[in-house]
Amino acid sequence: MRLRIVEVKPDMRGIEVTGKIASMGDVKSVNTRFGPAQVTQAVLQDETGSIVLNLWRDQTRMVREGDRVMIENAFVRTFKDQLELNVGKDGKITVLR
């Protein structure tokens, strides 16, 4: 299901969103129940709004600020009253050229 960011709601799954990486945070090392991992937060923006995009492991190196990307098979969670877009193991990030 292809959505604009303004249409993204909590607990949605299997969604597709296209936008520009407006900003990226610093990559941090964390320990998870699956072992050590790298994580960062980016802001994904389209003409309707913006949303936090959580990037894990290899995803942290896939995109740069200013890239236009398509996120496929993503899911949405709420953390501290803020919507966050997540790309799980079945999801895909494509940098559009």
mmCIF file of N, CA, C and O in Angstrom:
data_model
loop_
_atom_site.group_PDB
_atom_site.id
_atom_site.type_symbol
_atom_site.label_atom_id
_atom_site.label_comp_id
_atom_site.label_asym_id
_atom_site.label_seq_id
_atom_site.Cartn_x
_atom_site.Cartn_y
_atom_site.Cartn_z
ATOM 1 N N MET A 1 0.843 -1.169 0.000
ATOM 2 C CA MET A 1 0.000 0.000 0.000
ATOM 3 C C MET A 1 0.900 1.247 0.000
ATOM 4 O O MET A 1 1.634 1.470 0.942
ATOM 5 N N ARG A 2 0.861 2.024 -1.072
ATOM 6 C CA ARG A 2 1.676 3.234 -1.190
ATOM 7 C C ARG A 2 0.956 4.398 -0.505
ATOM 8 O O ARG A 2 -0.216 4.659 -0.762
ATOM 9 N N LEU A 3 1.677 5.061 0.390
ATOM 10 C CA LEU A 3 1.089 6.158 1.168
ATOM 11 C C LEU A 3 1.960 7.402 1.105
ATOM 12 O O LEU A 3 3.174 7.315 0.927
ATOM 13 N N ARG A 4 1.317 8.540 1.310
ATOM 14 C CA ARG A 4 2.045 9.773 1.583
ATOM 15 C C ARG A 4 2.236 9.820 3.094
ATOM 16 O O ARG A 4 1.490 9.200 3.848
ATOM 17 N N ILE A 5 3.228 10.568 3.544
ATOM 18 C CA ILE A 5 3.539 10.574 4.980
ATOM 19 C C ILE A 5 2.353 11.026 5.819
ATOM 20 O O ILE A 5 2.096 10.473 6.889
ATOM 21 N N VAL A 6 1.570 11.981 5.347
ATOM 22 C CA VAL A 6 0.417 12.464 6.105
ATOM 23 C C VAL A 6 -0.612 11.346 6.353
ATOM 24 O O VAL A 6 -1.379 11.406 7.305
ATOM 25 N N GLU A 7 -0.595 10.311 5.520
ATOM 26 C CA GLU A 7 -1.555 9.204 5.639
ATOM 27 C C GLU A 7 -1.089 8.092 6.574
ATOM 28 O O GLU A 7 -1.852 7.179 6.885
ATOM 29 N N VAL A 8 0.152 8.157 7.041
ATOM 30 C CA VAL A 8 0.719 7.117 7.908
ATOM 31 C C VAL A 8 0.093 7.204 9.298
ATOM 32 O O VAL A 8 0.031 8.278 9.889
ATOM 33 N N LYS A 9 -0.363 6.070 9.795
ATOM 34 C CA LYS A 9 -1.019 5.981 11.106
ATOM 35 C C LYS A 9 -0.332 4.917 11.972
ATOM 36 O O LYS A 9 0.313 4.012 11.445
ATOM 37 N N PRO A 10 -0.510 4.995 13.288
ATOM 38 C CA PRO A 10 0.109 4.002 14.180
ATOM 39 C C PRO A 10 -0.286 2.569 13.824
ATOM 40 O O PRO A 10 -1.416 2.314 13.398
ATOM 41 N N ASP A 11 0.643 1.654 13.989
ATOM 42 C CA ASP A 11 0.449 0.211 13.837
ATOM 43 C C ASP A 11 0.170 -0.260 12.412
ATOM 44 O O ASP A 11 -0.225 -1.406 12.213
ATOM 45 N N MET A 12 0.393 0.608 11.409
ATOM 46 C CA MET A 12 0.259 0.156 10.020
ATOM 47 C C MET A 12 1.414 -0.787 9.700
ATOM 48 O O MET A 12 2.507 -0.660 10.234
ATOM 49 N N ARG A 13 1.152 -1.730 8.791
ATOM 50 C CA ARG A 13 2.174 -2.694 8.366
ATOM 51 C C ARG A 13 2.106 -2.836 6.849
ATOM 52 O O ARG A 13 1.074 -2.613 6.249
ATOM 53 N N GLY A 14 3.225 -3.229 6.260
ATOM 54 C CA GLY A 14 3.252 -3.503 4.827
ATOM 55 C C GLY A 14 3.058 -2.272 3.959
ATOM 56 O O GLY A 14 2.513 -2.382 2.866
ATOM 57 N N ILE A 15 3.524 -1.125 4.425
ATOM 58 C CA ILE A 15 3.308 0.104 3.666
ATOM 59 C C ILE A 15 4.540 0.483 2.846
ATOM 60 O O ILE A 15 5.652 0.035 3.120
ATOM 61 N N GLU A 16 4.297 1.317 1.839
ATOM 62 C CA GLU A 16 5.358 1.859 0.991
ATOM 63 C C GLU A 16 5.287 3.375 1.063
ATOM 64 O O GLU A 16 4.205 3.956 0.925
ATOM 65 N N VAL A 17 6.432 4.000 1.283
ATOM 66 C CA VAL A 17 6.514 5.455 1.383
ATOM 67 C C VAL A 17 7.731 5.917 0.594
ATOM 68 O O VAL A 17 8.799 5.299 0.679
ATOM 69 N N THR A 18 7.566 6.990 -0.170
ATOM 70 C CA THR A 18 8.684 7.572 -0.914
ATOM 71 C C THR A 18 8.913 8.985 -0.408
ATOM 72 O O THR A 18 7.958 9.722 -0.144
ATOM 73 N N GLY A 19 10.173 9.358 -0.239
ATOM 74 C CA GLY A 19 10.480 10.705 0.225
ATOM 75 C C GLY A 19 11.965 10.974 0.185
ATOM 76 O O GLY A 19 12.750 10.167 -0.333
ATOM 77 N N LYS A 20 12.337 12.102 0.757
ATOM 78 C CA LYS A 20 13.732 12.540 0.791
ATOM 79 C C LYS A 20 14.244 12.440 2.223
ATOM 80 O O LYS A 20 13.524 12.764 3.169
ATOM 81 N N ILE A 21 15.492 12.008 2.387
ATOM 82 C CA ILE A 21 16.120 11.985 3.706
ATOM 83 C C ILE A 21 16.493 13.432 4.038
ATOM 84 O O ILE A 21 17.430 13.985 3.475
ATOM 85 N N ALA A 22 15.718 14.060 4.913
ATOM 86 C CA ALA A 22 15.911 15.467 5.253
ATOM 87 C C ALA A 22 17.075 15.653 6.217
ATOM 88 O O ALA A 22 17.780 16.663 6.156
ATOM 89 N N SER A 23 17.261 14.694 7.111
ATOM 90 C CA SER A 23 18.383 14.757 8.050
ATOM 91 C C SER A 23 18.669 13.364 8.586
ATOM 92 O O SER A 23 17.816 12.482 8.519
ATOM 93 N N MET A 24 19.895 13.223 9.109
ATOM 94 C CA MET A 24 20.292 11.954 9.714
ATOM 95 C C MET A 24 21.009 12.226 11.013
ATOM 96 O O MET A 24 21.817 13.152 11.107
ATOM 97 N N GLY A 25 20.719 11.414 12.017
ATOM 98 C CA GLY A 25 21.395 11.522 13.295
ATOM 99 C C GLY A 25 22.710 10.761 13.262
ATOM 100 O O GLY A 25 23.062 10.118 12.273
ATOM 101 N N ASP A 26 23.421 10.825 14.360
ATOM 102 C CA ASP A 26 24.669 10.084 14.492
ATOM 103 C C ASP A 26 24.378 8.594 14.640
ATOM 104 O O ASP A 26 23.387 8.207 15.268
ATOM 105 N N VAL A 27 25.239 7.768 14.081
ATOM 106 C CA VAL A 27 25.118 6.319 14.228
ATOM 107 C C VAL A 27 25.644 5.943 15.607
ATOM 108 O O VAL A 27 26.720 6.383 16.011
ATOM 109 N N LYS A 28 24.856 5.145 16.328
ATOM 110 C CA LYS A 28 25.231 4.717 17.676
ATOM 111 C C LYS A 28 25.331 3.201 17.727
ATOM 112 O O LYS A 28 24.615 2.505 17.025
ATOM 113 N N SER A 29 26.206 2.719 18.583
ATOM 114 C CA SER A 29 26.303 1.286 18.839
ATOM 115 C C SER A 29 25.454 0.962 20.061
ATOM 116 O O SER A 29 25.555 1.639 21.080
ATOM 117 N N VAL A 30 24.614 -0.063 19.932
ATOM 118 C CA VAL A 30 23.748 -0.474 21.035
ATOM 119 C C VAL A 30 23.811 -1.992 21.171
ATOM 120 O O VAL A 30 24.170 -2.695 20.228
ATOM 121 N N ASN A 31 23.454 -2.472 22.343
ATOM 122 C CA ASN A 31 23.317 -3.909 22.568
ATOM 123 C C ASN A 31 21.840 -4.240 22.563
ATOM 124 O O ASN A 31 21.062 -3.647 23.299
ATOM 125 N N THR A 32 21.457 -5.199 21.714
ATOM 126 C CA THR A 32 20.071 -5.641 21.633
ATOM 127 C C THR A 32 19.990 -7.093 22.091
ATOM 128 O O THR A 32 21.022 -7.729 22.324
ATOM 129 N N ARG A 33 18.800 -7.619 22.161
ATOM 130 C CA ARG A 33 18.661 -9.028 22.544
ATOM 131 C C ARG A 33 19.247 -9.953 21.475
ATOM 132 O O ARG A 33 19.468 -11.136 21.712
ATOM 133 N N PHE A 34 19.506 -9.392 20.272
ATOM 134 C CA PHE A 34 20.112 -10.164 19.193
ATOM 135 C C PHE A 34 21.617 -9.932 19.095
ATOM 136 O O PHE A 34 22.261 -10.435 18.196
ATOM 137 N N GLY A 35 22.164 -9.130 20.018
ATOM 138 C CA GLY A 35 23.585 -8.822 20.000
ATOM 139 C C GLY A 35 23.831 -7.361 19.652
ATOM 140 O O GLY A 35 22.906 -6.575 19.514
ATOM 141 N N PRO A 36 25.099 -6.975 19.497
ATOM 142 C CA PRO A 36 25.425 -5.582 19.208
ATOM 143 C C PRO A 36 24.909 -5.157 17.834
ATOM 144 O O PRO A 36 24.853 -5.972 16.909
ATOM 145 N N ALA A 37 24.548 -3.878 17.717
ATOM 146 C CA ALA A 37 24.026 -3.362 16.452
ATOM 147 C C ALA A 37 24.301 -1.872 16.348
ATOM 148 O O ALA A 37 24.518 -1.202 17.359
ATOM 149 N N GLN A 38 24.281 -1.380 15.119
ATOM 150 C CA GLN A 38 24.381 0.049 14.846
ATOM 151 C C GLN A 38 22.966 0.555 14.587
ATOM 152 O O GLN A 38 22.167 -0.121 13.939
ATOM 153 N N VAL A 39 22.666 1.765 15.060
ATOM 154 C CA VAL A 39 21.332 2.341 14.862
ATOM 155 C C VAL A 39 21.453 3.850 14.687
ATOM 156 O O VAL A 39 22.342 4.486 15.256
ATOM 157 N N THR A 40 20.562 4.399 13.885
ATOM 158 C CA THR A 40 20.441 5.848 13.752
ATOM 159 C C THR A 40 19.008 6.189 13.375
ATOM 160 O O THR A 40 18.251 5.326 12.933
ATOM 161 N N GLN A 41 18.662 7.431 13.563
ATOM 162 C CA GLN A 41 17.356 7.921 13.151
ATOM 163 C C GLN A 41 17.545 8.951 12.054
ATOM 164 O O GLN A 41 18.423 9.813 12.148
ATOM 165 N N ALA A 42 16.745 8.823 11.015
ATOM 166 C CA ALA A 42 16.713 9.799 9.936
ATOM 167 C C ALA A 42 15.325 10.423 9.926
ATOM 168 O O ALA A 42 14.382 9.888 10.527
ATOM 169 N N VAL A 43 15.192 11.548 9.267
ATOM 170 C CA VAL A 43 13.882 12.156 9.053
ATOM 171 C C VAL A 43 13.560 12.012 7.576
ATOM 172 O O VAL A 43 14.307 12.488 6.714
ATOM 173 N N LEU A 44 12.458 11.313 7.274
ATOM 174 C CA LEU A 44 11.974 11.125 5.915
ATOM 175 C C LEU A 44 10.888 12.152 5.664
ATOM 176 O O LEU A 44 9.962 12.290 6.465
ATOM 177 N N GLN A 45 10.980 12.852 4.532
ATOM 178 C CA GLN A 45 10.075 13.968 4.263
ATOM 179 C C GLN A 45 9.509 13.846 2.844
ATOM 180 O O GLN A 45 10.219 13.460 1.917
ATOM 181 N N ASP A 46 8.226 14.159 2.715
ATOM 182 C CA ASP A 46 7.632 14.333 1.385
ATOM 183 C C ASP A 46 6.855 15.639 1.394
ATOM 184 O O ASP A 46 6.952 16.418 2.355
ATOM 185 N N GLU A 47 6.080 15.880 0.357
ATOM 186 C CA GLU A 47 5.358 17.153 0.260
ATOM 187 C C GLU A 47 4.248 17.302 1.304
ATOM 188 O O GLU A 47 3.732 18.391 1.513
ATOM 189 N N THR A 48 3.917 16.206 2.001
ATOM 190 C CA THR A 48 2.818 16.259 2.979
ATOM 191 C C THR A 48 3.279 16.310 4.425
ATOM 192 O O THR A 48 2.472 16.547 5.318
ATOM 193 N N GLY A 49 4.556 16.030 4.683
ATOM 194 C CA GLY A 49 5.024 16.036 6.064
ATOM 195 C C GLY A 49 6.322 15.269 6.222
ATOM 196 O O GLY A 49 7.021 14.987 5.250
ATOM 197 N N SER A 50 6.637 14.915 7.469
ATOM 198 C CA SER A 50 7.864 14.175 7.755
ATOM 199 C C SER A 50 7.600 13.157 8.860
ATOM 200 O O SER A 50 6.644 13.276 9.623
ATOM 201 N N ILE A 51 8.487 12.148 8.911
ATOM 202 C CA ILE A 51 8.370 11.086 9.907
ATOM 203 C C ILE A 51 9.776 10.594 10.235
ATOM 204 O O ILE A 51 10.664 10.619 9.381
ATOM 205 N N VAL A 52 9.976 10.148 11.475
ATOM 206 C CA VAL A 52 11.241 9.543 11.881
ATOM 207 C C VAL A 52 11.349 8.174 11.216
ATOM 208 O O VAL A 52 10.405 7.390 11.204
ATOM 209 N N LEU A 53 12.514 7.898 10.660
ATOM 210 C CA LEU A 53 12.816 6.610 10.038
ATOM 211 C C LEU A 53 13.957 5.976 10.812
ATOM 212 O O LEU A 53 15.051 6.527 10.879
ATOM 213 N N ASN A 54 13.685 4.846 11.459
ATOM 214 C CA ASN A 54 14.723 4.127 12.202
ATOM 215 C C ASN A 54 15.516 3.250 11.246
ATOM 216 O O ASN A 54 14.939 2.494 10.462
ATOM 217 N N LEU A 55 16.834 3.370 11.318
ATOM 218 C CA LEU A 55 17.724 2.588 10.458
ATOM 219 C C LEU A 55 18.633 1.732 11.337
ATOM 220 O O LEU A 55 19.248 2.242 12.272
ATOM 221 N N TRP A 56 18.716 0.438 11.021
ATOM 222 C CA TRP A 56 19.499 -0.513 11.808
ATOM 223 C C TRP A 56 20.543 -1.186 10.952
ATOM 224 O O TRP A 56 20.347 -1.421 9.761
ATOM 225 N N ARG A 57 21.648 -1.526 11.566
ATOM 226 C CA ARG A 57 22.734 -2.314 10.985
ATOM 227 C C ARG A 57 23.145 -1.765 9.611
ATOM 228 O O ARG A 57 23.538 -0.628 9.508
ATOM 229 N N ASP A 58 23.082 -2.563 8.552
ATOM 230 C CA ASP A 58 23.519 -2.127 7.217
ATOM 231 C C ASP A 58 22.710 -0.951 6.694
ATOM 232 O O ASP A 58 23.195 -0.187 5.862
ATOM 233 N N GLN A 59 21.486 -0.814 7.144
ATOM 234 C CA GLN A 59 20.647 0.299 6.690
ATOM 235 C C GLN A 59 21.271 1.654 7.032
ATOM 236 O O GLN A 59 21.049 2.627 6.317
ATOM 237 N N THR A 60 22.065 1.720 8.103
ATOM 238 C CA THR A 60 22.662 2.992 8.522
ATOM 239 C C THR A 60 23.640 3.519 7.483
ATOM 240 O O THR A 60 23.925 4.714 7.467
ATOM 241 N N ARG A 61 24.155 2.627 6.623
ATOM 242 C CA ARG A 61 25.113 3.037 5.596
ATOM 243 C C ARG A 61 24.490 3.116 4.206
ATOM 244 O O ARG A 61 25.158 3.481 3.248
ATOM 245 N N MET A 62 23.217 2.769 4.082
ATOM 246 C CA MET A 62 22.578 2.722 2.771
ATOM 247 C C MET A 62 22.161 4.090 2.240
ATOM 248 O O MET A 62 22.084 4.279 1.028
ATOM 249 N N VAL A 63 21.847 5.015 3.132
ATOM 250 C CA VAL A 63 21.306 6.301 2.701
ATOM 251 C C VAL A 63 22.116 7.450 3.286
ATOM 252 O O VAL A 63 22.796 7.299 4.302
ATOM 253 N N ARG A 64 22.009 8.591 2.619
ATOM 254 C CA ARG A 64 22.657 9.820 3.070
ATOM 255 C C ARG A 64 21.637 10.944 3.057
ATOM 256 O O ARG A 64 20.634 10.883 2.330
ATOM 257 N N GLU A 65 21.912 11.976 3.808
ATOM 258 C CA GLU A 65 21.069 13.155 3.801
ATOM 259 C C GLU A 65 20.946 13.667 2.366
ATOM 260 O O GLU A 65 21.930 13.737 1.641
ATOM 261 N N GLY A 66 19.721 13.975 1.951
ATOM 262 C CA GLY A 66 19.463 14.462 0.599
ATOM 263 C C GLY A 66 19.030 13.389 -0.378
ATOM 264 O O GLY A 66 18.496 13.696 -1.450
ATOM 265 N N ASP A 67 19.241 12.090 -0.040
ATOM 266 C CA ASP A 67 18.821 10.993 -0.926
ATOM 267 C C ASP A 67 17.307 10.920 -1.011
ATOM 268 O O ASP A 67 16.604 11.106 -0.023
ATOM 269 N N ARG A 68 16.818 10.610 -2.224
ATOM 270 C CA ARG A 68 15.409 10.276 -2.398
ATOM 271 C C ARG A 68 15.313 8.766 -2.301
ATOM 272 O O ARG A 68 16.072 8.052 -2.960
ATOM 273 N N VAL A 69 14.416 8.278 -1.450
ATOM 274 C CA VAL A 69 14.333 6.838 -1.204
ATOM 275 C C VAL A 69 12.903 6.334 -1.287
ATOM 276 O O VAL A 69 11.941 7.089 -1.086
ATOM 277 N N MET A 70 12.786 5.042 -1.589
ATOM 278 C CA MET A 70 11.506 4.348 -1.509
ATOM 279 C C MET A 70 11.657 3.292 -0.420
ATOM 280 O O MET A 70 12.606 2.500 -0.448
ATOM 281 N N ILE A 71 10.751 3.320 0.532
ATOM 282 C CA ILE A 71 10.721 2.360 1.632
ATOM 283 C C ILE A 71 9.565 1.406 1.360
ATOM 284 O O ILE A 71 8.426 1.843 1.201
ATOM 285 N N GLU A 72 9.856 0.114 1.303
ATOM 286 C CA GLU A 72 8.821 -0.883 1.005
ATOM 287 C C GLU A 72 8.639 -1.841 2.166
ATOM 288 O O GLU A 72 9.597 -2.180 2.854
ATOM 289 N N ASN A 73 7.399 -2.286 2.351
ATOM 290 C CA ASN A 73 7.037 -3.262 3.379
ATOM 291 C C ASN A 73 7.477 -2.799 4.770
ATOM 292 O O ASN A 73 8.037 -3.565 5.551
ATOM 293 N N ALA A 74 7.223 -1.532 5.061
ATOM 294 C CA ALA A 74 7.588 -0.938 6.349
ATOM 295 C C ALA A 74 6.433 -1.068 7.340
ATOM 296 O O ALA A 74 5.296 -1.367 6.961
ATOM 297 N N PHE A 75 6.757 -0.818 8.610
ATOM 298 C CA PHE A 75 5.718 -0.797 9.631
ATOM 299 C C PHE A 75 5.906 0.437 10.503
ATOM 300 O O PHE A 75 6.979 1.031 10.535
ATOM 301 N N VAL A 76 4.835 0.819 11.189
ATOM 302 C CA VAL A 76 4.832 2.056 11.977
ATOM 303 C C VAL A 76 4.624 1.724 13.440
ATOM 304 O O VAL A 76 3.761 0.913 13.797
ATOM 305 N N ARG A 77 5.419 2.344 14.278
ATOM 306 C CA ARG A 77 5.272 2.230 15.732
ATOM 307 C C ARG A 77 5.213 3.630 16.308
ATOM 308 O O ARG A 77 5.679 4.594 15.702
ATOM 309 N N THR A 78 4.682 3.733 17.505
ATOM 310 C CA THR A 78 4.675 5.000 18.230
ATOM 311 C C THR A 78 5.647 4.870 19.390
ATOM 312 O O THR A 78 5.609 3.891 20.137
ATOM 313 N N PHE A 79 6.546 5.861 19.527
ATOM 314 C CA PHE A 79 7.494 5.890 20.630
ATOM 315 C C PHE A 79 7.516 7.304 21.166
ATOM 316 O O PHE A 79 7.764 8.251 20.420
ATOM 317 N N LYS A 80 7.233 7.446 22.462
ATOM 318 C CA LYS A 80 7.161 8.764 23.110
ATOM 319 C C LYS A 80 6.240 9.702 22.336
ATOM 320 O O LYS A 80 6.600 10.827 22.004
ATOM 321 N N ASP A 81 5.050 9.197 21.998
ATOM 322 C CA ASP A 81 4.003 9.952 21.297
ATOM 323 C C ASP A 81 4.421 10.440 19.912
ATOM 324 O O ASP A 81 3.862 11.389 19.383
ATOM 325 N N GLN A 82 5.406 9.784 19.304
ATOM 326 C CA GLN A 82 5.865 10.173 17.976
ATOM 327 C C GLN A 82 5.830 8.954 17.054
ATOM 328 O O GLN A 82 6.297 7.879 17.422
ATOM 329 N N LEU A 83 5.279 9.127 15.853
ATOM 330 C CA LEU A 83 5.266 8.034 14.890
ATOM 331 C C LEU A 83 6.674 7.790 14.361
ATOM 332 O O LEU A 83 7.424 8.725 14.100
ATOM 333 N N GLU A 84 7.015 6.504 14.221
ATOM 334 C CA GLU A 84 8.311 6.121 13.675
ATOM 335 C C GLU A 84 8.110 5.045 12.619
ATOM 336 O O GLU A 84 7.380 4.078 12.829
ATOM 337 N N LEU A 85 8.777 5.221 11.489
ATOM 338 C CA LEU A 85 8.731 4.268 10.396
ATOM 339 C C LEU A 85 9.902 3.307 10.559
ATOM 340 O O LEU A 85 11.027 3.735 10.837
ATOM 341 N N ASN A 86 9.637 2.021 10.401
ATOM 342 C CA ASN A 86 10.653 0.985 10.589
ATOM 343 C C ASN A 86 10.672 0.060 9.382
ATOM 344 O O ASN A 86 9.624 -0.282 8.835
ATOM 345 N N VAL A 87 11.863 -0.354 8.997
ATOM 346 C CA VAL A 87 12.040 -1.283 7.889
ATOM 347 C C VAL A 87 12.552 -2.582 8.490
ATOM 348 O O VAL A 87 13.716 -2.685 8.856
ATOM 349 N N GLY A 88 11.690 -3.551 8.611
ATOM 350 C CA GLY A 88 12.068 -4.814 9.223
ATOM 351 C C GLY A 88 12.838 -5.705 8.271
ATOM 352 O O GLY A 88 13.222 -5.302 7.170
ATOM 353 N N LYS A 89 13.033 -6.953 8.664
ATOM 354 C CA LYS A 89 13.814 -7.895 7.858
ATOM 355 C C LYS A 89 13.162 -8.177 6.506
ATOM 356 O O LYS A 89 13.847 -8.530 5.552
ATOM 357 N N ASP A 90 11.854 -8.005 6.407
ATOM 358 C CA ASP A 90 11.155 -8.241 5.138
ATOM 359 C C ASP A 90 10.990 -6.960 4.330
ATOM 360 O O ASP A 90 10.433 -6.973 3.239
ATOM 361 N N GLY A 91 11.465 -5.836 4.879
ATOM 362 C CA GLY A 91 11.344 -4.556 4.186
ATOM 363 C C GLY A 91 12.525 -4.269 3.289
ATOM 364 O O GLY A 91 13.513 -5.013 3.263
ATOM 365 N N LYS A 92 12.425 -3.168 2.546
ATOM 366 C CA LYS A 92 13.462 -2.835 1.588
ATOM 367 C C LYS A 92 13.589 -1.311 1.479
ATOM 368 O O LYS A 92 12.588 -0.596 1.476
ATOM 369 N N ILE A 93 14.839 -0.854 1.379
ATOM 370 C CA ILE A 93 15.123 0.560 1.136
ATOM 371 C C ILE A 93 15.807 0.656 -0.221
ATOM 372 O O ILE A 93 16.801 -0.029 -0.467
ATOM 373 N N THR A 94 15.255 1.489 -1.116
ATOM 374 C CA THR A 94 15.855 1.710 -2.423
ATOM 375 C C THR A 94 16.170 3.178 -2.572
ATOM 376 O O THR A 94 15.290 4.026 -2.376
ATOM 377 N N VAL A 95 17.429 3.498 -2.883
ATOM 378 C CA VAL A 95 17.808 4.881 -3.162
ATOM 379 C C VAL A 95 17.446 5.138 -4.626
ATOM 380 O O VAL A 95 17.864 4.409 -5.519
ATOM 381 N N LEU A 96 16.636 6.175 -4.861
ATOM 382 C CA LEU A 96 16.183 6.510 -6.204
ATOM 383 C C LEU A 96 17.168 7.487 -6.843
ATOM 384 O O LEU A 96 17.523 8.496 -6.237
ATOM 385 N N ARG A 97 17.600 7.217 -8.021
ATOM 386 C CA ARG A 97 18.573 8.078 -8.719
ATOM 387 C C ARG A 97 17.890 8.961 -9.730
ATOM 388 O O ARG A 97 16.918 8.700 -10.295
#
